[in-house]
Coordinates of C-alpha atoms and ligand atoms in Angstrom, one line a residue:
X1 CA 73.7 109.6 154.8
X2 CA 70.5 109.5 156.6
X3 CA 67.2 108.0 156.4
X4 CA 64.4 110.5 158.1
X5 CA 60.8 109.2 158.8
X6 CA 58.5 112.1 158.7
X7 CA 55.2 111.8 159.7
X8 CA 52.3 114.2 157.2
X9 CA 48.9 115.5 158.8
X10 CA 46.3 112.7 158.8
X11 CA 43.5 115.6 157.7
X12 CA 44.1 119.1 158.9
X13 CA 47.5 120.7 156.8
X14 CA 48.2 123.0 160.2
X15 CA 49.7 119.8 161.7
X16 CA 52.9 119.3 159.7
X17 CA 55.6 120.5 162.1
X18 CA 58.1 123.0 161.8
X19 CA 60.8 120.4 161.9
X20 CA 58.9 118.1 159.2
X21 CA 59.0 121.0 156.8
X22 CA 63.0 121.8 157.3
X23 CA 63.4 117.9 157.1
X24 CA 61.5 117.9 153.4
X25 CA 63.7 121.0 152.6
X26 CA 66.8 119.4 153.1
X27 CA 66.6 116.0 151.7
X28 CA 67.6 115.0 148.5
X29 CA 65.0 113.0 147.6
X30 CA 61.8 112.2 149.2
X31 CA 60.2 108.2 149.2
X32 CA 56.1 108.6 149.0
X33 CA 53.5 105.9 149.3
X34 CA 51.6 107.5 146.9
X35 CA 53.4 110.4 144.5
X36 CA 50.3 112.1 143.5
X37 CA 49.0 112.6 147.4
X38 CA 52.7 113.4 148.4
X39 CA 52.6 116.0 145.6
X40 CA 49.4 117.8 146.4
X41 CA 51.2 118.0 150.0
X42 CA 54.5 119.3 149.0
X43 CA 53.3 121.7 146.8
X44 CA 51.0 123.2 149.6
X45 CA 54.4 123.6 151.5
X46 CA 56.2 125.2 148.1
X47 CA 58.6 122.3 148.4
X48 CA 60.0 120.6 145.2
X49 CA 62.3 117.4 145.8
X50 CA 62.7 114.4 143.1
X51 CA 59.9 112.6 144.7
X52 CA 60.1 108.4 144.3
X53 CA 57.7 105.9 144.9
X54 CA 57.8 103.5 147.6
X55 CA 54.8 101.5 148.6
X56 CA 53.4 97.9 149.8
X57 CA 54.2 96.6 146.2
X58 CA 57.2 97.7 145.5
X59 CA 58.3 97.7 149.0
X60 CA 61.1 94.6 148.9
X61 CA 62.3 95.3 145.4
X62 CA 63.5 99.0 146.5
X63 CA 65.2 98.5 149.7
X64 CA 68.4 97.9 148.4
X65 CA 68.2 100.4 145.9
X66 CA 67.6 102.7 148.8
X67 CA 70.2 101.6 150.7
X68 CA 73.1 101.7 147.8
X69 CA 71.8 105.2 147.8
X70 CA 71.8 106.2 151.1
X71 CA 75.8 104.2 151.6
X72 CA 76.4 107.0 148.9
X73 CA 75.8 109.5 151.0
X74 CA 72.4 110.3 150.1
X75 CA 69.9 111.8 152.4
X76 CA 66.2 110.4 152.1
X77 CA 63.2 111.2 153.6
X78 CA 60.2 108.7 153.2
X79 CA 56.0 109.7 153.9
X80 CA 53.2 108.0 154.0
X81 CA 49.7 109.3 152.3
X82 CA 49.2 110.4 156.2
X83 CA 50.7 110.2 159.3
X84 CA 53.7 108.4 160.8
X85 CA 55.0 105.8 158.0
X86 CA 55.8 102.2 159.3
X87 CA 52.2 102.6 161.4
X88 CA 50.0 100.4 159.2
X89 CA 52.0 101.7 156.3
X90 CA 55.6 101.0 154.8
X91 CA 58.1 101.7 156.4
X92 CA 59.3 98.7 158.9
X93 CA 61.6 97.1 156.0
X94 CA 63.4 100.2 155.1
X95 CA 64.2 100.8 158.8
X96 CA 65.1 97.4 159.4
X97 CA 67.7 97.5 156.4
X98 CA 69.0 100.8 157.3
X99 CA 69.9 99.2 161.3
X100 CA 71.3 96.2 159.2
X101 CA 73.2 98.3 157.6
X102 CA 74.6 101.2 159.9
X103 CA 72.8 103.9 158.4
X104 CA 71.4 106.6 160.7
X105 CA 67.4 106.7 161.0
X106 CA 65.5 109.1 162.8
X107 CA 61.2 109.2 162.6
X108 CA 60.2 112.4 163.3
X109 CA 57.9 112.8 166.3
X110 CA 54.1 114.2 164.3
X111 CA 50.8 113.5 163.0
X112 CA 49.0 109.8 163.7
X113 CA 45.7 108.5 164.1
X114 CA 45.9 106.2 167.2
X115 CA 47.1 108.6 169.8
X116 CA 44.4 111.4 169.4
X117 CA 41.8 108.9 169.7
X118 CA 43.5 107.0 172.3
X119 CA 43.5 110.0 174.4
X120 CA 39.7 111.0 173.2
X121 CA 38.1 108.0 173.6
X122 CA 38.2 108.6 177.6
X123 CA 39.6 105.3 178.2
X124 CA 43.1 104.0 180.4
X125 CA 45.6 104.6 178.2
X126 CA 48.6 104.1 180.9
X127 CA 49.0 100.8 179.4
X128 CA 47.6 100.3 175.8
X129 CA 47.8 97.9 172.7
X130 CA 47.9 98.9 169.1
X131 CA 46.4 96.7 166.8
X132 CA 46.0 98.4 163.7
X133 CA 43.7 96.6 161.1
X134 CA 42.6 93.1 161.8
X135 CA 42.8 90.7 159.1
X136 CA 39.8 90.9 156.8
X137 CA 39.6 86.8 156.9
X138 CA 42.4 84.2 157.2
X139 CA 43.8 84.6 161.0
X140 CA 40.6 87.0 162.2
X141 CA 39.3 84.9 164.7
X142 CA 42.6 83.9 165.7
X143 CA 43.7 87.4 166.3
X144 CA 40.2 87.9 168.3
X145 CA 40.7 85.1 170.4
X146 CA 43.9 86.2 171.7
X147 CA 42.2 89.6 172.5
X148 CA 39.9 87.8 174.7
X149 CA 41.6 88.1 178.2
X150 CA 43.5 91.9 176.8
X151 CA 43.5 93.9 179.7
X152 CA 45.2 96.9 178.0
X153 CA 43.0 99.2 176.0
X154 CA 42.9 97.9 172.5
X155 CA 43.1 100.0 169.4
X156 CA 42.2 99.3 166.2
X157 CA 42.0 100.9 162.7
X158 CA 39.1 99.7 160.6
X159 CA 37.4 101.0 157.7
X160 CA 34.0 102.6 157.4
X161 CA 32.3 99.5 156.0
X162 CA 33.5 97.4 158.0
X163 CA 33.2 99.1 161.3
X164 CA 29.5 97.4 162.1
X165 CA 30.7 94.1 161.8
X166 CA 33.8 94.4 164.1
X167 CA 31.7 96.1 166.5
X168 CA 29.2 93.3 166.8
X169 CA 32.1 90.8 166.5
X170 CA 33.6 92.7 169.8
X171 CA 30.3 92.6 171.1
X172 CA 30.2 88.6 170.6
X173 CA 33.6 88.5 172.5
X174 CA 34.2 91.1 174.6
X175 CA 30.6 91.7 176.0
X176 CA 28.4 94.1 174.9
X177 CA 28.6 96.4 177.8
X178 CA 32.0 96.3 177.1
X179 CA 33.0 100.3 176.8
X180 CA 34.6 101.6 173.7
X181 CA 35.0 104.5 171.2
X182 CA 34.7 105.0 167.8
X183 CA 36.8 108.4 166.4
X184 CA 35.8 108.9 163.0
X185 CA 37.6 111.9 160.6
X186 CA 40.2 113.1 162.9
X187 CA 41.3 116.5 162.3
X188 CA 39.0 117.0 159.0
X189 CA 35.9 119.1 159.2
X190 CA 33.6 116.0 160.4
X191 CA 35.5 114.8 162.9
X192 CA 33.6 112.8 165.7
X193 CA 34.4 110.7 168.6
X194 CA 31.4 108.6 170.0
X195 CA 31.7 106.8 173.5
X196 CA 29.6 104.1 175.0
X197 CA 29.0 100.7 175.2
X198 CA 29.6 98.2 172.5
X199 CA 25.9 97.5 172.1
X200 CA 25.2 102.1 171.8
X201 CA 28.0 102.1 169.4
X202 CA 26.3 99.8 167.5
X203 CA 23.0 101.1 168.1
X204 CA 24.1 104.6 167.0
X205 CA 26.2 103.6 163.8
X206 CA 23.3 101.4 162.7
X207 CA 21.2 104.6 161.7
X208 CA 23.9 106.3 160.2
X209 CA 25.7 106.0 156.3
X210 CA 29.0 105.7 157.7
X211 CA 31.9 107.2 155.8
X212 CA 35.4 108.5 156.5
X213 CA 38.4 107.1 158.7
X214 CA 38.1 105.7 161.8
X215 CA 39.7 104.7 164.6
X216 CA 38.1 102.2 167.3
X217 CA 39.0 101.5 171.0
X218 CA 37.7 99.3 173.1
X219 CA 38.6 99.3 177.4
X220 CA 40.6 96.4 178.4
X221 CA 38.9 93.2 180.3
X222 CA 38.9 94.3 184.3
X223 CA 40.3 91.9 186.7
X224 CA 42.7 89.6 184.8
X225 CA 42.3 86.5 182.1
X226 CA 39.2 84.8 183.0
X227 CA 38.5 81.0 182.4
X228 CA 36.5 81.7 179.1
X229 CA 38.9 84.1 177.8
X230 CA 38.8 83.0 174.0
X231 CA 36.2 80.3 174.3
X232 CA 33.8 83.1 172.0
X233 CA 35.8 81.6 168.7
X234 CA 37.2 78.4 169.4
X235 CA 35.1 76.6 167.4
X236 CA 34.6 78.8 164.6
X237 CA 37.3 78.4 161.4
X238 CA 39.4 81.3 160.6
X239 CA 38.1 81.6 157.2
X240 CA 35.1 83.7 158.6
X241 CA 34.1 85.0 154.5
Ligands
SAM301 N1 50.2 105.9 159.0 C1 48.9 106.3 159.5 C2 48.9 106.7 161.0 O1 50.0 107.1 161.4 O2 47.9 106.8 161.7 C3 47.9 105.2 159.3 C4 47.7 104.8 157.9 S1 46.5 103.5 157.7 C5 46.8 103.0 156.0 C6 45.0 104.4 157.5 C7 44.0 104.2 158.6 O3 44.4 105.1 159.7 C8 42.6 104.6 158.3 O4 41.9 103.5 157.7 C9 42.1 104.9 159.7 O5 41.8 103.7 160.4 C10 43.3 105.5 160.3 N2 43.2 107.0 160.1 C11 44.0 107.7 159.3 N3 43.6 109.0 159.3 C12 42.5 109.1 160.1 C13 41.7 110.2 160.6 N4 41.9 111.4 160.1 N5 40.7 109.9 161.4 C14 40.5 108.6 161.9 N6 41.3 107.6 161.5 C15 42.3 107.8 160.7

């Protein structure tokens, strides 16, 4: 009875683990986001395993299924389409039934987009904040408000068509000489990380057809919460589309 997270590369197939592969071997069954990705994965590793589907939609109506299973004495292992599930993928409800319910979880340490471009973008990252993806509209300008006065280096995930808005939105808040970075394709044959100011990032993506996955980070306000810390959105509704 066991419920094992295991992270899958976010690109690059080198960078499932040793111990990811015997995990996979051993289950009984493995839980995937999306069955077809998982499959093209697993049968790269010559790994067959009943293979179930567990994703965002289905999420609430299987965790008690799973966990009648795993009482049983089954041993599961869930993946996301890439990286470390339960990071801006499901995951949290599963784990948070299994601790309910006494049933061993361990997440395997592995692949994940933040940390690599974390630790590329150049910035502190003693002290960080992950963010993942802002909402696209109800609770946005909320969520940047708060940010306002972050001293931590914020991360954020964000999608290619959306990148030049958030940047200019962090611009509007954070100061456009505010440094940042903006890691696009990690691991994958176009991989890039740009650094600069908020105002070269935008400068630089402007002229380009952006594409792929990205990661943004943007440096933490120096010198604590200043009086206009959040004053950029106060007046604006959260409905911004
Ligand atoms: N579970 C994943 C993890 O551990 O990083 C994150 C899944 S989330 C649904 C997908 C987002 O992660 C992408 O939109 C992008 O922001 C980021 N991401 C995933 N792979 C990436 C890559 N190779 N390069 C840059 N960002 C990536």
């Amino acid at each position: 009875m066991k419920l094992y997270l295991v992270p899958t590369p976010i690109g690059n197939l080198d960078d499932i683990t040793l111990r990811a592969i015997k995990v996979l071997q051993s289950v009984d069954a493995i839980l995937a986001e999306d069955t077809r990705t998982s499959g093209v994965l697993l049968r790269h590793l010559t790994i067959s395993k009943p293979l179930h589907s567990y994703h965002i939609f289905n999420e609430h109506q299987t965790v008690q299924r799973l966990v009648n299973q795993l009482k049983e004495g089954k041993t599961l292992a869930l993946v996301s389409d890439a990286g470390t599930p339960g990071i801006s993928d499901p995951g949290f409800l599963l784990v948070r039934e299994c601790i309910k319910n006494e049933i061993p979880v361990e997440c395997l340490p592995g692949p994940t987009a933040f940390v690599p471009a974390l630790v590329n973008s150049g910035l502190p990252n003693d002290r960080f904040t992950f963010e993942g993806f802002l909402p696209h509209k109800k609770g946005r300008q909320t969520r940047l408000s708060e940010l306002a006065g972050e001293e931590r280096t914020m991360v954020f995930y964000e999608s290619p068509h959306r990148l030049l808005k958030t940047l200019q939105q962090f611009a509007d808040l954070f100061g456009s000489d505010r440094p940042a970075s903006v890691s696009r394709e990690l691991t994958k044959m176009f991989e890039e990380t740009q650094r600069g100011s908020l105002s070269e990032l935008i400068a630089y993506f402007a002229q380009k057809t952006i594409k792929g996955e990205i990661v943004i980070c943007v440096q933490g306000r120096k010198g604590g919460k200043g009086k206009d810390a959040g004053k950029a959105f106060e007046n604006e509704d959260d409905d911004d589309e």
